[in-house]
XYZ file of C-alpha atoms in Angstrom:
656
model
C -144.882 -74.259 -4.556
C -146.735 -76.550 -2.245
C -147.409 -78.834 -5.319
C -143.845 -80.045 -5.551
C -143.888 -80.755 -1.718
C -147.046 -82.860 -2.124
C -145.321 -84.578 -4.940
C -142.281 -85.699 -2.809
C -144.446 -86.516 0.506
C -147.467 -88.082 -1.017
C -145.815 -89.851 -4.114
C -143.624 -91.491 -2.005
C -146.695 -92.697 -0.332
C -147.560 -94.503 -3.571
C -144.517 -96.021 -3.556
C -145.340 -97.586 -0.125
C -148.418 -99.111 -1.024
C -146.681 -101.093 -3.458
C -143.912 -101.731 -1.489
C -144.870 -102.041 1.816
C -146.143 -105.248 3.598
C -149.506 -105.149 5.194
C -148.969 -104.471 9.099
C -150.564 -106.383 12.002
C -153.621 -104.326 13.130
C -152.140 -103.767 16.959
C -148.970 -102.262 15.226
C -148.459 -98.269 15.880
C -147.141 -96.060 12.696
C -143.624 -95.037 12.929
C -143.441 -91.467 13.401
C -140.774 -89.328 13.186
C -140.143 -86.943 15.097
C -142.194 -88.849 17.763
C -144.738 -86.304 19.171
C -144.442 -85.216 22.648
C -147.585 -86.414 24.011
C -149.655 -89.382 22.197
C -152.365 -91.511 23.242
C -153.151 -94.107 21.174
C -156.453 -95.782 20.319
C -157.386 -99.267 18.874
C -159.070 -98.222 15.859
C -157.756 -97.860 12.369
C -160.291 -95.891 10.247
C -160.836 -95.980 6.533
C -160.026 -92.290 5.491
C -162.829 -92.796 2.709
C -165.354 -92.435 5.430
C -164.243 -88.665 5.707
C -166.575 -86.509 3.556
C -165.335 -83.245 3.897
C -162.224 -80.955 4.583
C -163.707 -78.260 7.016
C -162.308 -74.800 7.340
C -164.513 -71.990 8.792
C -161.803 -69.534 8.011
C -160.903 -68.272 4.758
C -157.327 -67.994 5.861
C -156.554 -71.538 6.023
C -158.022 -72.325 2.559
C -154.329 -73.102 1.633
C -153.883 -75.296 4.431
C -157.129 -77.129 3.297
C -155.908 -77.243 -0.502
C -152.568 -78.781 0.702
C -154.351 -81.266 2.372
C -156.929 -82.057 -0.336
C -153.928 -82.864 -2.649
C -152.414 -84.650 -0.372
C -155.531 -87.039 -0.156
C -155.882 -86.896 -3.734
C -152.554 -88.328 -4.270
C -153.895 -90.837 -2.363
C -156.798 -91.627 -4.657
C -159.276 -89.870 -2.292
C -161.371 -87.011 -3.521
C -162.566 -85.011 -0.712
C -164.156 -81.491 -0.955
C -163.703 -78.477 1.186
C -166.531 -77.319 3.073
C -167.122 -74.039 5.390
C -168.800 -76.621 7.914
C -169.484 -80.240 8.640
C -172.388 -82.037 7.198
C -174.860 -83.389 9.524
C -173.766 -87.196 10.956
C -171.061 -87.436 8.263
C -167.395 -87.561 9.515
C -165.134 -84.549 8.405
C -161.436 -83.548 8.735
C -161.206 -80.192 10.595
C -158.648 -77.723 10.332
C -158.400 -74.514 12.820
C -156.168 -72.441 14.724
C -156.615 -72.264 18.154
C -154.729 -72.558 21.654
C -152.815 -75.585 22.277
C -152.288 -76.168 26.026
C -148.625 -77.990 26.251
C -146.268 -78.533 29.363
C -143.643 -75.924 28.392
C -144.333 -74.374 24.992
C -146.260 -71.084 23.859
C -144.887 -71.846 20.284
C -146.774 -71.193 17.320
C -145.553 -74.470 15.985
C -147.303 -76.237 18.674
C -150.425 -78.429 17.208
C -153.127 -80.957 18.473
C -154.291 -83.770 16.552
C -157.360 -85.942 17.503
C -158.546 -88.612 15.378
C -161.553 -90.289 15.970
C -164.332 -92.006 13.958
C -166.520 -89.239 13.875
C -163.719 -86.437 12.852
C -160.127 -85.494 12.459
C -159.342 -82.478 14.196
C -156.080 -80.634 13.521
C -155.601 -77.509 15.590
C -152.520 -75.299 15.018
C -151.503 -72.798 17.535
C -150.164 -70.859 14.572
C -150.517 -71.749 10.682
C -146.627 -73.715 11.228
C -148.376 -75.521 13.971
C -151.258 -76.609 11.687
C -148.796 -77.283 8.920
C -146.600 -79.752 11.169
C -150.072 -81.548 12.459
C -150.438 -82.159 8.410
C -147.300 -83.950 8.423
C -147.821 -85.987 11.395
C -151.433 -86.849 10.115
C -149.490 -88.205 6.776
C -147.199 -90.402 8.818
C -150.289 -92.021 10.517
C -151.913 -93.262 7.160
C -151.023 -97.013 6.326
C -150.662 -98.285 2.870
C -154.308 -99.374 2.955
C -155.634 -95.625 3.178
C -156.366 -96.080 6.689
C -155.485 -93.842 9.651
C -154.783 -94.834 13.200
C -157.093 -93.304 16.344
C -155.027 -91.132 18.327
C -154.800 -87.970 20.440
C -151.505 -85.889 19.769
C -150.282 -82.868 21.644
C -147.052 -81.719 20.227
C -144.598 -79.247 20.047
C -140.753 -78.203 19.660
C -138.301 -78.592 22.311
C -135.840 -75.959 20.349
C -137.124 -73.209 18.246
C -134.146 -73.616 15.762
C -134.000 -76.549 13.841
C -131.700 -76.049 11.068
C -130.185 -77.946 8.240
C -127.066 -76.458 6.286
C -125.627 -77.177 2.939
C -122.257 -76.223 1.186
C -123.123 -75.446 -2.281
C -120.092 -73.001 -2.742
C -117.537 -75.760 -3.226
C -119.800 -78.361 -4.781
C -122.622 -76.719 -6.617
C -125.970 -78.152 -6.305
C -128.799 -77.717 -9.127
C -132.501 -76.106 -7.917
C -134.162 -79.327 -8.155
C -131.771 -80.843 -5.615
C -131.987 -78.098 -3.338
C -135.834 -78.087 -3.600
C -135.716 -81.957 -2.688
C -133.762 -81.416 0.527
C -136.027 -78.634 1.520
C -139.045 -81.095 1.074
C -137.500 -83.690 3.081
C -136.744 -81.117 6.071
C -140.045 -79.591 5.743
C -141.638 -83.161 6.179
C -139.693 -83.914 9.183
C -140.162 -80.388 10.918
C -136.913 -78.873 10.423
C -137.505 -74.866 10.005
C -134.213 -73.403 8.904
C -132.495 -73.734 5.647
C -128.887 -72.616 5.927
C -127.704 -71.883 2.361
C -123.903 -71.516 2.160
C -123.007 -70.450 -1.313
C -119.694 -68.267 -1.340
C -116.602 -69.791 -0.667
C -112.599 -69.995 -1.785
C -113.648 -72.303 -4.534
C -116.455 -70.075 -6.053
C -118.815 -67.214 -5.420
C -122.203 -68.731 -6.434
C -124.504 -65.677 -5.921
C -125.208 -63.394 -8.618
C -124.559 -59.331 -8.047
C -126.187 -56.954 -10.465
C -123.424 -54.802 -9.505
C -120.402 -56.942 -9.893
C -121.329 -59.826 -12.530
C -117.480 -60.561 -12.375
C -118.117 -62.342 -9.075
C -119.550 -65.131 -10.958
C -117.533 -65.161 -13.861
C -116.348 -68.708 -14.939
C -112.605 -67.899 -15.076
C -112.748 -66.898 -11.096
C -114.549 -70.651 -10.016
C -112.351 -73.588 -9.659
C -115.029 -76.269 -9.929
C -118.447 -76.314 -11.515
C -117.030 -73.189 -13.710
C -120.166 -70.999 -14.483
C -122.433 -72.619 -12.148
C -124.243 -70.178 -9.827
C -127.678 -68.971 -8.591
C -129.265 -65.706 -9.876
C -131.023 -63.370 -7.857
C -134.132 -64.997 -9.328
C -133.039 -68.275 -7.817
C -132.529 -67.189 -4.386
C -136.063 -65.434 -4.317
C -137.772 -68.569 -5.620
C -135.783 -70.706 -2.768
C -136.544 -68.439 -0.202
C -140.603 -68.245 -1.415
C -140.332 -72.231 -1.868
C -139.248 -72.301 1.823
C -141.715 -70.014 3.136
C -144.384 -71.865 1.803
C -143.274 -74.834 4.162
C -142.612 -72.682 7.099
C -138.612 -72.615 6.858
C -136.420 -69.810 7.208
C -133.782 -69.375 4.601
C -130.393 -67.931 6.261
C -128.202 -67.099 3.620
C -124.207 -67.104 4.327
C -122.111 -64.761 2.535
C -118.621 -65.862 4.157
C -116.288 -62.778 5.125
C -113.364 -61.819 5.292
C -112.152 -65.405 5.330
C -113.247 -68.256 2.891
C -113.181 -65.458 -0.048
C -110.427 -66.224 -2.408
C -112.863 -66.210 -4.976
C -113.994 -62.677 -4.078
C -110.188 -61.835 -4.358
C -109.773 -63.561 -7.791
C -112.998 -61.644 -9.115
C -112.124 -58.242 -7.512
C -108.287 -58.218 -7.544
C -108.518 -56.856 -4.065
C -108.686 -58.504 -0.471
C -111.930 -57.972 1.396
C -110.130 -56.371 4.237
C -108.315 -53.946 2.191
C -109.812 -50.533 2.193
C -111.224 -51.018 -1.369
C -112.502 -54.470 -0.605
C -114.573 -53.266 2.312
C -116.165 -50.701 0.140
C -117.036 -53.265 -2.302
C -118.184 -55.953 0.158
C -120.520 -52.999 1.708
C -121.976 -52.365 -1.674
C -122.613 -56.198 -2.051
C -124.362 -56.245 1.336
C -126.590 -53.253 0.847
C -127.744 -55.112 -2.656
C -128.395 -58.426 -1.078
C -130.529 -56.835 1.810
C -132.248 -54.398 -0.838
C -133.063 -57.467 -2.744
C -133.826 -60.585 -0.676
C -136.554 -60.782 1.979
C -134.693 -62.578 4.859
C -134.442 -61.867 8.521
C -130.907 -63.165 9.052
C -127.472 -62.972 6.948
C -124.443 -65.431 8.387
C -121.392 -63.607 7.870
C -118.954 -66.641 8.577
C -116.195 -64.841 9.799
C -114.154 -67.890 10.910
C -110.989 -69.292 9.990
C -109.189 -66.199 9.153
C -106.779 -63.452 10.462
C -108.341 -60.224 10.928
C -106.135 -57.507 9.583
C -108.583 -54.961 9.549
C -110.245 -54.136 13.018
C -112.964 -52.322 11.467
C -114.080 -54.875 9.097
C -116.407 -56.680 11.228
C -117.721 -53.642 13.280
C -118.828 -51.873 10.027
C -120.115 -54.858 8.238
C -122.244 -55.856 11.314
C -123.430 -52.499 11.962
C -124.299 -51.910 8.095
C -126.436 -55.389 8.103
C -128.114 -54.386 11.518
C -129.051 -51.163 9.985
C -130.813 -52.798 6.907
C -133.175 -54.765 9.181
C -131.246 -57.946 9.224
C -129.998 -60.142 12.318
C -126.140 -61.410 11.792
C -124.961 -64.637 12.703
C -121.089 -65.564 12.797
C -119.253 -68.772 13.204
C -117.907 -69.071 17.048
C -115.052 -69.549 17.231
C -114.569 -66.509 14.601
C -114.194 -63.152 14.817
C -114.645 -60.834 17.357
C -118.687 -60.023 17.235
C -120.856 -57.782 19.027
C -123.124 -59.462 21.845
C -126.373 -58.890 19.349
C -124.672 -61.256 16.970
C -125.901 -64.976 16.947
C -123.384 -67.205 17.295
C -123.065 -70.465 15.458
C -120.885 -72.850 17.404
C -118.800 -75.386 15.501
C -115.859 -76.518 18.466
C -116.643 -74.212 21.050
C -118.209 -76.152 23.900
C -120.880 -74.166 24.533
C -119.332 -72.594 28.151
C -118.001 -69.405 26.903
C -120.732 -68.075 24.718
C -123.532 -69.655 26.924
C -122.196 -67.963 30.197
C -123.527 -64.563 28.704
C -127.467 -64.635 28.607
C -127.276 -61.859 26.242
C -125.688 -63.763 23.668
C -127.865 -66.157 21.292
C -126.464 -69.167 19.929
C -126.986 -71.876 17.508
C -125.058 -75.345 18.110
C -123.499 -77.104 15.423
C -120.645 -78.841 17.409
C -120.687 -82.735 16.617
C -123.142 -81.853 13.787
C -120.752 -81.974 10.824
C -121.787 -85.230 9.420
C -119.295 -85.006 6.372
C -116.690 -86.356 9.331
C -118.936 -89.293 10.172
C -119.317 -92.850 9.103
C -123.232 -93.428 8.018
C -124.023 -95.927 11.047
C -121.843 -93.388 13.445
C -123.898 -90.297 12.291
C -127.467 -91.540 13.153
C -126.168 -92.856 16.132
C -124.247 -89.843 17.400
C -127.060 -87.278 16.609
C -129.694 -89.197 18.019
C -127.955 -89.923 21.503
C -126.366 -86.182 21.502
C -127.838 -83.417 23.486
C -128.293 -79.949 21.766
C -126.473 -77.257 23.405
C -125.930 -79.809 26.512
C -129.713 -78.783 27.218
C -132.795 -80.910 27.172
C -134.794 -77.787 25.762
C -134.084 -74.662 24.271
C -134.136 -71.253 26.071
C -134.021 -67.278 25.146
C -130.255 -67.751 24.416
C -129.588 -71.649 23.314
C -131.646 -71.309 20.155
C -131.163 -74.956 18.910
C -129.283 -76.557 16.694
C -128.218 -76.891 12.685
C -126.990 -80.183 11.262
C -124.201 -79.188 8.531
C -123.044 -81.059 5.027
C -119.522 -79.781 4.142
C -118.448 -81.744 1.183
C -115.199 -80.155 0.864
C -113.789 -82.653 -1.559
C -114.776 -82.533 -5.223
C -117.643 -84.671 -6.373
C -118.065 -86.087 -9.573
C -121.778 -85.573 -9.396
C -123.972 -83.588 -7.025
C -126.083 -86.565 -6.222
C -122.405 -88.058 -5.042
C -122.971 -85.755 -1.742
C -126.001 -87.861 -0.791
C -124.296 -91.078 -1.396
C -120.953 -90.309 0.446
C -122.485 -88.579 3.474
C -125.395 -90.263 5.131
C -127.425 -86.828 4.908
C -130.900 -88.016 5.012
C -130.704 -90.661 7.629
C -128.837 -87.976 9.713
C -131.740 -85.628 8.915
C -134.183 -87.926 10.416
C -132.075 -88.614 13.351
C -131.582 -84.755 13.837
C -135.234 -83.892 13.426
C -136.257 -86.578 16.275
C -133.520 -85.128 18.489
C -134.120 -81.262 17.905
C -137.923 -81.808 17.819
C -138.195 -83.600 21.272
C -135.183 -82.678 23.021
C -133.338 -84.538 25.694
C -130.398 -87.033 24.712
C -127.028 -87.745 26.472
C -124.319 -85.466 27.300
C -120.947 -85.823 24.925
C -120.366 -87.046 21.576
C -121.213 -90.951 21.424
C -120.440 -93.167 18.575
C -122.040 -96.512 19.280
C -125.454 -97.974 19.943
C -124.533 -98.938 23.645
C -123.173 -101.503 25.928
C -124.732 -104.721 26.511
C -127.517 -104.366 29.378
C -127.718 -100.622 29.009
C -131.266 -98.816 28.398
C -129.860 -96.817 25.689
C -129.564 -99.906 23.616
C -133.548 -100.401 23.438
C -134.090 -96.806 22.982
C -132.127 -96.563 19.760
C -133.579 -99.853 18.866
C -137.013 -98.379 18.807
C -135.921 -95.304 16.878
C -134.294 -97.250 14.697
C -137.142 -99.298 13.743
C -138.978 -96.154 12.902
C -136.079 -95.265 10.801
C -136.150 -98.096 8.578
C -139.697 -97.772 7.995
C -139.176 -94.431 6.835
C -136.228 -95.644 4.740
C -138.488 -98.087 2.824
C -141.662 -95.718 2.721
C -140.429 -92.814 1.576
C -137.045 -92.950 0.186
C -137.108 -95.418 -2.377
C -135.924 -93.365 -4.792
C -133.240 -91.584 -2.952
C -129.635 -92.087 -1.511
C -130.360 -93.432 2.203
C -127.182 -94.924 3.100
C -128.195 -96.978 6.350
C -128.501 -100.430 7.321
C -130.057 -101.835 10.490
C -127.378 -102.081 13.378
C -128.754 -102.317 16.466
C -129.571 -106.011 16.333
C -125.664 -106.882 16.057
C -124.333 -108.150 19.563
C -120.226 -108.267 19.367
C -117.833 -109.362 22.031
C -114.839 -107.553 22.279
C -111.282 -109.330 23.233
C -108.156 -107.322 24.348
C -106.178 -105.396 24.685
C -103.114 -107.591 23.370
C -99.669 -105.827 23.312
C -98.680 -106.090 19.514
C -95.331 -103.976 20.244
C -95.746 -102.291 16.855
C -96.383 -105.548 14.974
C -99.483 -105.567 13.592
C -99.882 -108.669 12.079
C -99.001 -110.230 15.303
C -101.459 -112.830 15.948
C -103.102 -113.688 19.502
C -105.545 -115.702 21.241
C -108.720 -115.153 19.223
C -107.643 -115.764 15.889
C -105.385 -118.909 17.172
C -108.571 -121.009 18.292
C -111.704 -122.052 16.700
C -113.679 -121.914 19.899
C -113.233 -118.647 22.041
C -114.042 -118.611 25.461
C -116.766 -115.786 25.686
C -116.351 -115.116 29.381
C -112.705 -113.878 28.525
C -114.764 -110.769 26.842
C -113.798 -107.601 28.070
C -116.999 -106.161 27.196
C -120.239 -106.696 24.864
C -121.831 -103.841 22.737
C -124.341 -103.660 20.198
C -123.894 -101.924 16.705
C -122.490 -102.033 13.269
C -120.015 -99.541 13.320
C -117.640 -99.247 16.304
C -114.908 -96.387 16.648
C -112.439 -97.989 19.264
C -110.733 -94.461 19.572
C -111.828 -91.206 17.326
C -109.327 -88.752 15.793
C -110.717 -86.360 18.153
C -110.638 -88.693 21.447
C -111.065 -87.958 24.150
C -113.340 -85.187 23.190
C -115.188 -87.734 21.120
C -115.930 -90.886 23.213
C -115.029 -94.185 21.386
C -115.796 -97.660 22.637
C -112.683 -97.892 24.691
C -112.603 -96.038 27.798
C -108.584 -96.101 27.941
C -107.433 -96.994 24.284
C -103.481 -97.401 24.207
C -101.304 -97.546 21.059
C -99.472 -100.425 19.688
C -102.112 -102.701 20.610
C -104.524 -105.488 18.948
C -108.546 -106.031 19.931
C -110.702 -108.464 18.315
C -114.648 -108.561 17.944
C -116.918 -111.426 17.497
C -120.542 -111.902 16.646
C -122.745 -114.622 15.332
C -125.201 -114.386 12.241
C -127.819 -116.644 11.522
C -128.681 -117.873 7.833
C -131.606 -119.796 6.634
C -129.882 -121.292 3.923
C -126.529 -121.487 2.302
C -126.131 -118.024 0.150
C -123.948 -115.169 -0.704
C -124.992 -112.473 1.446
C -124.162 -108.560 0.800
C -122.269 -106.812 3.542
C -121.028 -103.629 4.516
C -117.506 -103.610 5.467
C -115.009 -100.888 6.201
C -112.117 -100.080 8.620
C -111.489 -96.310 7.545
C -114.315 -93.990 6.903
C -112.671 -90.960 5.024
C -113.860 -87.699 5.854
C -115.323 -85.815 2.830
C -113.387 -82.384 4.337
C -109.905 -83.975 4.453
C -107.322 -84.692 1.564
C -107.053 -88.348 2.861
C -105.071 -90.974 1.055
C -107.023 -93.879 -0.547
C -106.096 -97.616 0.654
C -103.398 -99.215 -0.682
C -103.870 -102.195 -2.866
C -104.492 -105.384 -1.157
C -105.473 -103.987 2.248
C -108.782 -102.871 3.962
C -106.788 -99.863 5.561
C -103.007 -98.707 7.018
C -103.601 -100.805 10.018
C -103.462 -104.457 8.775
C -107.238 -105.137 9.801
C -109.033 -108.020 8.624
C -112.589 -109.771 9.033
C -112.729 -113.652 8.593
C -116.537 -115.367 8.671
C -116.434 -119.105 9.660
C -112.582 -119.047 9.575
C -112.252 -117.453 6.224
C -110.511 -114.334 5.328
C -112.250 -111.713 3.562
C -110.334 -109.921 1.142
C -110.460 -106.189 0.722
C -111.832 -104.646 -2.410
C -109.784 -103.880 -5.317
C -109.714 -100.281 -4.989
C -110.054 -98.036 -8.214
C -107.608 -95.479 -6.945
C -105.615 -97.789 -4.775
C -102.690 -95.808 -3.126
C -103.979 -92.412 -4.247
C -102.431 -89.405 -2.446
C -104.985 -87.119 -0.860
C -106.079 -84.448 -2.935
C -109.356 -82.567 -2.388
C -109.529 -82.282 -6.146
C -109.668 -86.133 -6.514
C -113.234 -87.256 -5.982
C -113.695 -90.126 -3.699
C -115.086 -93.406 -5.885
C -115.202 -96.484 -3.812
C -113.127 -95.622 -0.391
C -116.369 -96.116 1.380
C -118.614 -99.094 1.766
C -121.747 -97.124 1.757
C -121.152 -95.901 -2.066
C -119.058 -99.043 -3.294
C -120.397 -102.369 -4.390
C -121.210 -104.584 -1.263
C -118.660 -107.196 -0.259
C -120.344 -110.344 -1.042
C -119.598 -112.903 1.843
C -120.741 -116.680 1.865
C -122.750 -117.464 4.737
C -123.548 -121.095 5.554
C -127.168 -122.341 6.690
C -127.157 -122.019 10.245
C -124.686 -119.987 12.595
C -121.997 -117.860 11.047
C -119.339 -116.503 13.175
C -117.492 -113.189 12.161
C -114.357 -112.379 13.718
C -112.639 -108.957 13.250
C -108.954 -108.188 14.053
C -108.286 -104.527 14.805
C -104.489 -103.770 15.524
C -103.306 -100.372 16.027
C -99.843 -98.765 16.071
C -99.641 -95.042 16.955
C -102.508 -92.918 17.507
C -100.961 -90.100 15.618
C -101.761 -90.235 12.009
C -99.365 -89.739 9.188
C -100.722 -86.007 8.901
C -103.666 -84.149 9.770
C -105.344 -84.829 6.382
C -104.866 -88.464 7.353
C -105.918 -88.963 11.270
C -105.980 -92.263 12.818
C -109.603 -93.110 13.363
C -109.716 -96.581 14.966
C -112.671 -98.624 13.739
C -114.644 -100.959 11.698
C -117.959 -101.626 10.231
C -119.493 -104.945 9.524
C -123.070 -105.156 8.839
C -125.335 -107.406 6.682
C -127.635 -105.801 4.258
C -131.567 -106.404 5.385
């Protein structure tokens, strides 16, 4: 089990040796999540100097073997010993007390690196495992390790990642890849959503018809056997991750109805559900069962009370979506829109925050910014009620192949941002979608994180989708509002002059994606404090080029949610707002859309509608400074329908 993790974690280090330039000696390693306390020393120490992995307790043999294989992947053969040899540097693994400011968590650890010893002390085995993940990141491409002293612990006990494999099936190897990634970044919950209206994807020995191909609307015949789920649970346990399975009920259950010829809330349906739950609880060794229970009209008032009672009697804790059904106080709530006031007002109710953590609704650059800047549960750290948060990936729309989920949604960049925030805590209130205004401290804070993020992209994700480009260096000036009176083609001062007076800028901000007004405004805060309908704004920036060249760009004006049946852009347009982008006065034409004008359909996969999964736009840059002008008109904020909301935005970013 652990071997597969090492292949991911450490083979990627081998890639890094070939691809990463040698760093200056005074550059610090890029750690994600950044530890709570760290004291850097000056030295870089060759790993080959350490002659043994020392574990006095036989109970830590697996951890020692994990480290041994990790080092072997780097070409270092270091034996495991019960004690250190005199005057020979060693790597010591141990359990012990870890004194922290505000945590008694077994996930805490200390890591001390000197020329004489590397010592990792875990408050529990999970803490020791996390110390090993940090050690991995401290090793450079020359097999040297940075001397330092770290004391670290999580701010939230629940650091989750959720994938919906009910709508779009994902094979076991891809699930394990995701588990390996979240383990490397200290997440500890794998929320597995595998039943849906589209398909029921978990084998039942009692009711094999649940997974019959004819009951499925997509990926017919694709499901997880009981053996598969047991394997995933074991795979996660080896990485200190808890699996939270979700059997959605009584809503999102059309596949159940097709298979069983009855509604879950009918008397006969409830009997079947209870049998399924007993089978599940008897079969799988997990502490939680998520029952969903949202987006459904409750017609049987006994359904949820009886289901919750049964599951709890089987020794499992119940989790449900909030808002959702009428739950008992013992039910853990997972917030998806509720703003943490009604639930958090009751100290007896435990909850998990997933508000503003549905990355299928987000632009790639927006997702990293929003998650990094966000404040989980509106708190700096967790407590007995506010357990933490879960990052959610809901690919509602059909995809051509499972890997498309990770190209069309910025999954791994978002995971790293969420790992930073859920481990370190803190953040800012509200949902904030751009890097920051000129002069604000938050710009530099994000720049520092983005620097680490890009290093991880290059080092660990060279063979996996990682749709993110640096954006924090881009400085834009915004001009407006200009009243267009509903004429989206109307021209105004910034496009009528070759020399814009920068003193007329209404504001200056950093970033590559700007949402002037979100479709969920004002709950989600866009760039404009008071956006107005029937107005036009302009944005300008300058980009330096060392030579005349064709430069790849990400350019887009309408990030289509992977959860809506949104229309594809019309031929010859960037979007439905007549948006434009000009470089050195030359209009950049929109892509030749493969599905131009296609009406929204959840069964019609997206192909090139988003800049992150289509061929980049090639832009001619001249030697020297190049001026980019973006025109951003808008009419009504009311979208064509709920599937086509008006998200007034743009993305312009060069590939670096």
